[in-house]
């Protein structure tokens, strides 16, 4: 289908088709840019790219999410701050590859997607990773996945201008089916952690509130800056250097309540990642629910990045018998995850839909998601 769409848009046939998934983060929110711990897994939802190289240095980009318009660029002209809309993500990848010394020329690329955009499920990273993987394969670059993820992060931060951490790109590039990916940002260490929800009789629901977040503006950057200021006040390089058992002493040394809230969230959130890891390793998946809900409370009350719709999902799901729930992604809208026993999942989903209707919110999009494969070549 994606290959056919490529033919319809560009004429000739693509050289191949690649896929990269969106992600949810099980736990570890707003920790990545603090050198902390995260635990995402890949969604079954992917962005597909059909790609053919060109020899004339032209980069032609088309997405079924932006039908009609083909964005035409010249690779030699790519530079940060051009402002080509959605095309900044893939052209930023081409720019980052070339900046890293790879001789990547022009290409025709058509994208199809089942990753909701702006829903906190990392469509931006999926778009970058599928582009980097395809171009890397076609040019024989043999990029290690963590290196590929870092290139994509540079594209997002430096070219598209969104100051996000490395989690999203790493999840899309490095996850495998049936596993969550434990990533320690400080040293880059990765571990795939078995997370077979179905075998445990569980289901994880993703609830897209359809409140669009926007990472390139304001609040996300402000939290980031607040964390950096907190680290500076404590005389550490990043908040990762504050151990959980040193939290009380650290809070005493901070100048104001705002700083204390930010630091408390980051330090306790790293702790919650460790707790969830220990539970997964011990085969006690059921018990992670309470940790997820505690994480939500911290994001809502201390870090203050939730919103009424996300809080409604979490409260309603828990009242309806879920094991736990939390917002996932940067916040200010986007999606929540709900962990429920499989036999209760439909009831929980209905309760959330009903609560949104009663509150006068747009109907949420709810789907079940098992940990799925990372980026790959399809043909
Ligand atoms: P998220 O990553 O949570 O989905 P972002 O704001 O980081 O949200 O990224 C969303 C942006 O990524 C969109 O506004 C668009 O520019 C781009 N994007 C995502 N998916 C597609 C797609 N299929 N086609 C074109 N652009 C896309
Ligand atoms: Mg994004």
Short mmCIF file of N, CA and C in Angstrom, two decimals, residues 173-266:
data_model
loop_
_atom_site.label_atom_id
_atom_site.label_comp_id
_atom_site.label_asym_id
_atom_site.label_seq_id
_atom_site.Cartn_x
_atom_site.Cartn_y
_atom_site.Cartn_z
N UNK A 173 13.87 3.16 17.81
CA UNK A 173 14.97 2.48 17.11
C UNK A 173 15.34 1.14 17.75
N UNK A 174 15.21 1.02 19.06
CA UNK A 174 15.86 -0.10 19.77
C UNK A 174 14.91 -1.10 20.45
N UNK A 175 13.62 -0.82 20.51
CA UNK A 175 12.73 -1.73 21.22
C UNK A 175 12.56 -3.06 20.45
N UNK A 176 12.14 -4.08 21.17
CA UNK A 176 11.78 -5.35 20.53
C UNK A 176 10.44 -5.83 21.08
N UNK A 177 9.82 -6.70 20.31
CA UNK A 177 8.50 -7.22 20.68
C UNK A 177 8.56 -7.92 22.05
N UNK A 178 7.51 -7.70 22.85
CA UNK A 178 7.41 -8.39 24.13
C UNK A 178 8.29 -7.83 25.23
N UNK A 179 8.94 -6.70 24.96
CA UNK A 179 9.86 -6.12 25.94
C UNK A 179 9.64 -4.63 26.10
N UNK A 180 9.89 -4.15 27.31
CA UNK A 180 10.09 -2.72 27.52
C UNK A 180 11.60 -2.48 27.46
N UNK A 181 11.98 -1.25 27.19
CA UNK A 181 13.41 -0.92 27.07
C UNK A 181 13.82 -0.05 28.24
N UNK A 182 14.65 -0.63 29.11
CA UNK A 182 15.18 0.18 30.21
C UNK A 182 16.41 0.91 29.71
N UNK A 183 16.34 2.21 29.83
CA UNK A 183 17.43 3.05 29.34
C UNK A 183 17.90 3.94 30.46
N UNK A 184 19.19 3.85 30.72
CA UNK A 184 19.83 4.75 31.69
C UNK A 184 20.52 5.83 30.87
N UNK A 185 19.94 7.02 30.89
CA UNK A 185 20.43 8.06 29.98
C UNK A 185 21.85 8.48 30.34
N UNK A 186 22.21 8.39 31.63
CA UNK A 186 23.52 8.89 32.06
C UNK A 186 24.66 8.19 31.34
N UNK A 187 24.57 6.85 31.26
CA UNK A 187 25.68 6.13 30.60
C UNK A 187 25.22 5.45 29.31
N UNK A 188 23.95 5.66 28.91
CA UNK A 188 23.47 5.07 27.67
C UNK A 188 23.19 3.58 27.76
N UNK A 189 23.31 3.00 28.94
CA UNK A 189 23.10 1.55 29.07
C UNK A 189 21.64 1.20 28.76
N UNK A 190 21.48 0.11 28.00
CA UNK A 190 20.14 -0.34 27.61
C UNK A 190 19.93 -1.78 28.07
N UNK A 191 18.71 -2.07 28.49
CA UNK A 191 18.38 -3.46 28.79
C UNK A 191 16.94 -3.71 28.36
N UNK A 192 16.73 -4.78 27.59
CA UNK A 192 15.38 -5.17 27.21
C UNK A 192 14.79 -6.01 28.34
N UNK A 193 13.64 -5.56 28.85
CA UNK A 193 13.04 -6.20 30.02
C UNK A 193 11.76 -6.91 29.58
N UNK A 194 11.68 -8.23 29.78
CA UNK A 194 10.45 -8.94 29.36
C UNK A 194 9.21 -8.31 29.99
N UNK A 195 8.20 -8.10 29.16
CA UNK A 195 6.97 -7.44 29.62
C UNK A 195 5.81 -8.04 28.82
N UNK A 196 5.47 -9.27 29.17
CA UNK A 196 4.41 -9.97 28.45
C UNK A 196 3.09 -9.78 29.18
N UNK A 197 2.39 -8.72 28.79
CA UNK A 197 1.16 -8.35 29.48
C UNK A 197 0.09 -9.42 29.30
N UNK A 198 -0.04 -9.93 28.08
CA UNK A 198 -1.12 -10.89 27.79
C UNK A 198 -0.95 -12.16 28.62
N UNK A 199 0.29 -12.63 28.74
CA UNK A 199 0.54 -13.86 29.50
C UNK A 199 0.18 -13.68 30.97
N UNK A 200 0.24 -12.43 31.45
CA UNK A 200 -0.11 -12.15 32.84
C UNK A 200 -1.60 -11.83 32.98
N UNK A 201 -2.36 -11.96 31.89
CA UNK A 201 -3.80 -11.67 31.95
C UNK A 201 -4.11 -10.19 32.01
N UNK A 202 -3.18 -9.39 31.50
CA UNK A 202 -3.32 -7.94 31.61
C UNK A 202 -3.46 -7.30 30.23
N UNK A 203 -3.99 -6.10 30.24
CA UNK A 203 -4.05 -5.33 29.01
C UNK A 203 -3.63 -3.89 29.34
N UNK A 204 -2.88 -3.31 28.42
CA UNK A 204 -2.52 -1.91 28.58
C UNK A 204 -3.30 -1.09 27.56
N UNK A 205 -4.08 -0.16 28.06
CA UNK A 205 -4.85 0.72 27.18
C UNK A 205 -4.13 2.04 27.01
N UNK A 206 -4.08 2.51 25.78
CA UNK A 206 -3.60 3.85 25.51
C UNK A 206 -4.84 4.72 25.30
N UNK A 207 -4.91 5.80 26.03
CA UNK A 207 -6.05 6.71 25.90
C UNK A 207 -5.53 8.05 25.38
N UNK A 208 -5.80 8.30 24.11
CA UNK A 208 -5.42 9.59 23.51
C UNK A 208 -6.54 10.58 23.82
N UNK A 209 -6.21 11.57 24.65
CA UNK A 209 -7.24 12.53 25.08
C UNK A 209 -7.65 13.46 23.93
N UNK A 210 -6.82 13.49 22.87
CA UNK A 210 -7.04 14.38 21.73
C UNK A 210 -6.92 15.85 22.12
N UNK A 211 -6.26 16.07 23.26
CA UNK A 211 -5.82 17.42 23.58
C UNK A 211 -4.40 17.51 23.05
N UNK A 212 -4.17 18.36 22.04
CA UNK A 212 -2.85 18.38 21.41
C UNK A 212 -1.84 19.12 22.26
N UNK A 213 -0.70 18.50 22.46
CA UNK A 213 0.38 19.17 23.17
C UNK A 213 1.27 19.83 22.13
N UNK A 214 2.14 20.70 22.56
CA UNK A 214 3.10 21.29 21.64
C UNK A 214 4.43 21.47 22.36
N UNK A 215 5.39 20.60 21.99
CA UNK A 215 6.68 20.60 22.69
C UNK A 215 7.59 21.75 22.29
N UNK A 216 7.31 22.33 21.13
CA UNK A 216 8.27 23.32 20.65
C UNK A 216 8.06 24.66 21.36
N UNK A 217 6.98 24.78 22.09
CA UNK A 217 6.74 26.05 22.77
C UNK A 217 6.71 25.88 24.28
N UNK A 218 7.03 26.95 24.94
CA UNK A 218 6.81 27.22 26.35
C UNK A 218 7.05 26.20 27.41
N UNK A 219 5.99 25.53 27.82
CA UNK A 219 6.00 24.86 29.11
C UNK A 219 7.02 23.72 29.24
N UNK A 220 7.21 22.96 28.18
CA UNK A 220 8.17 21.86 28.24
C UNK A 220 9.58 22.41 28.48
N UNK A 221 9.92 23.41 27.68
CA UNK A 221 11.24 24.03 27.82
C UNK A 221 11.42 24.67 29.19
N UNK A 222 10.32 25.20 29.74
CA UNK A 222 10.39 25.83 31.06
C UNK A 222 10.69 24.80 32.14
N UNK A 223 10.07 23.59 32.03
CA UNK A 223 10.37 22.54 33.01
C UNK A 223 11.83 22.13 32.91
N UNK A 224 12.29 22.01 31.66
CA UNK A 224 13.69 21.63 31.44
C UNK A 224 14.63 22.65 32.08
N UNK A 225 14.35 23.90 31.82
CA UNK A 225 15.19 24.97 32.38
C UNK A 225 15.11 24.95 33.91
N UNK A 226 13.91 24.67 34.45
CA UNK A 226 13.73 24.62 35.90
C UNK A 226 14.56 23.51 36.53
N UNK A 227 14.64 22.38 35.84
CA UNK A 227 15.44 21.26 36.34
C UNK A 227 16.93 21.62 36.31
N UNK A 228 17.34 22.29 35.25
CA UNK A 228 18.75 22.70 35.17
C UNK A 228 19.08 23.69 36.28
N UNK A 229 18.14 24.61 36.55
CA UNK A 229 18.36 25.56 37.63
C UNK A 229 18.43 24.85 38.98
N UNK A 230 17.58 23.83 39.17
CA UNK A 230 17.59 23.06 40.41
C UNK A 230 18.93 22.35 40.60
N UNK A 231 19.43 21.76 39.51
CA UNK A 231 20.73 21.07 39.59
C UNK A 231 21.84 22.06 39.94
N UNK A 232 21.78 23.23 39.30
CA UNK A 232 22.80 24.26 39.57
C UNK A 232 22.76 24.69 41.04
N UNK A 233 21.54 24.87 41.57
CA UNK A 233 21.40 25.29 42.96
C UNK A 233 21.97 24.24 43.92
N UNK A 234 21.92 22.99 43.49
CA UNK A 234 22.42 21.90 44.34
C UNK A 234 23.89 21.59 44.07
N UNK A 235 24.45 22.26 43.06
CA UNK A 235 25.86 22.05 42.75
C UNK A 235 26.14 20.71 42.11
N UNK A 236 25.15 20.16 41.37
CA UNK A 236 25.36 18.89 40.65
C UNK A 236 25.16 19.15 39.16
N UNK A 237 25.73 18.25 38.35
CA UNK A 237 25.65 18.45 36.90
C UNK A 237 24.22 18.25 36.41
N UNK A 238 23.58 17.19 36.89
CA UNK A 238 22.17 16.95 36.55
C UNK A 238 21.47 16.41 37.80
N UNK A 239 20.14 16.40 37.75
CA UNK A 239 19.37 15.93 38.91
C UNK A 239 19.55 14.43 39.15
N UNK A 240 20.09 13.72 38.16
CA UNK A 240 20.39 12.30 38.37
C UNK A 240 21.37 12.11 39.54
N UNK A 241 22.19 13.13 39.79
CA UNK A 241 23.20 12.98 40.84
C UNK A 241 22.59 13.07 42.23
N UNK A 242 21.30 13.38 42.32
CA UNK A 242 20.65 13.44 43.64
C UNK A 242 20.06 12.07 43.95
N UNK A 243 20.62 11.33 44.90
CA UNK A 243 20.10 9.99 45.21
C UNK A 243 18.79 10.09 45.97
N UNK A 244 17.97 9.04 45.86
CA UNK A 244 16.68 9.06 46.53
C UNK A 244 16.83 9.26 48.03
N UNK A 245 17.84 8.60 48.62
CA UNK A 245 17.97 8.76 50.08
C UNK A 245 18.63 10.09 50.47
N UNK A 246 19.00 10.88 49.49
CA UNK A 246 19.49 12.22 49.78
C UNK A 246 18.48 13.29 49.44
N UNK A 247 17.24 12.87 49.13
CA UNK A 247 16.24 13.82 48.66
C UNK A 247 15.88 14.87 49.70
N UNK A 248 15.61 14.42 50.92
CA UNK A 248 15.17 15.37 51.96
C UNK A 248 16.22 16.45 52.17
N UNK A 249 17.48 16.04 52.23
CA UNK A 249 18.55 17.02 52.44
C UNK A 249 18.65 17.97 51.25
N UNK A 250 18.47 17.43 50.04
CA UNK A 250 18.54 18.28 48.85
C UNK A 250 17.41 19.31 48.86
N UNK A 251 16.21 18.87 49.21
CA UNK A 251 15.06 19.79 49.22
C UNK A 251 15.30 20.94 50.19
N UNK A 252 15.92 20.63 51.33
CA UNK A 252 16.21 21.67 52.32
C UNK A 252 17.12 22.77 51.78
N UNK A 253 17.93 22.39 50.79
CA UNK A 253 18.92 23.35 50.28
C UNK A 253 18.39 24.18 49.11
N UNK A 254 17.17 23.90 48.68
CA UNK A 254 16.64 24.62 47.51
C UNK A 254 15.95 25.91 47.93
N UNK A 255 16.01 26.93 47.06
CA UNK A 255 15.57 28.27 47.44
C UNK A 255 14.06 28.44 47.56
N UNK A 256 13.28 27.67 46.80
CA UNK A 256 11.84 27.95 46.82
C UNK A 256 11.04 26.68 46.53
N UNK A 257 9.75 26.80 46.74
CA UNK A 257 8.85 25.65 46.60
C UNK A 257 8.80 25.14 45.16
N UNK A 258 8.87 26.05 44.19
CA UNK A 258 8.85 25.65 42.78
C UNK A 258 10.01 24.70 42.49
N UNK A 259 11.20 25.08 42.89
CA UNK A 259 12.39 24.23 42.67
C UNK A 259 12.24 22.90 43.40
N UNK A 260 11.72 22.97 44.63
CA UNK A 260 11.55 21.73 45.40
C UNK A 260 10.61 20.75 44.69
N UNK A 261 9.54 21.27 44.13
CA UNK A 261 8.58 20.39 43.43
C UNK A 261 9.23 19.70 42.24
N UNK A 262 9.96 20.47 41.43
CA UNK A 262 10.59 19.89 40.24
C UNK A 262 11.59 18.81 40.64
N UNK A 263 12.43 19.13 41.60
CA UNK A 263 13.48 18.17 42.02
C UNK A 263 12.83 16.93 42.63
N UNK A 264 11.81 17.13 43.44
CA UNK A 264 11.15 15.98 44.07
C UNK A 264 10.56 15.04 43.01
N UNK A 265 9.95 15.62 41.98
CA UNK A 265 9.40 14.75 40.94
C UNK A 265 10.51 13.92 40.29
N UNK A 266 11.57 14.56 39.87
CA UNK A 266 12.60 13.85 39.09
C UNK A 266 13.24 12.75 39.95
#
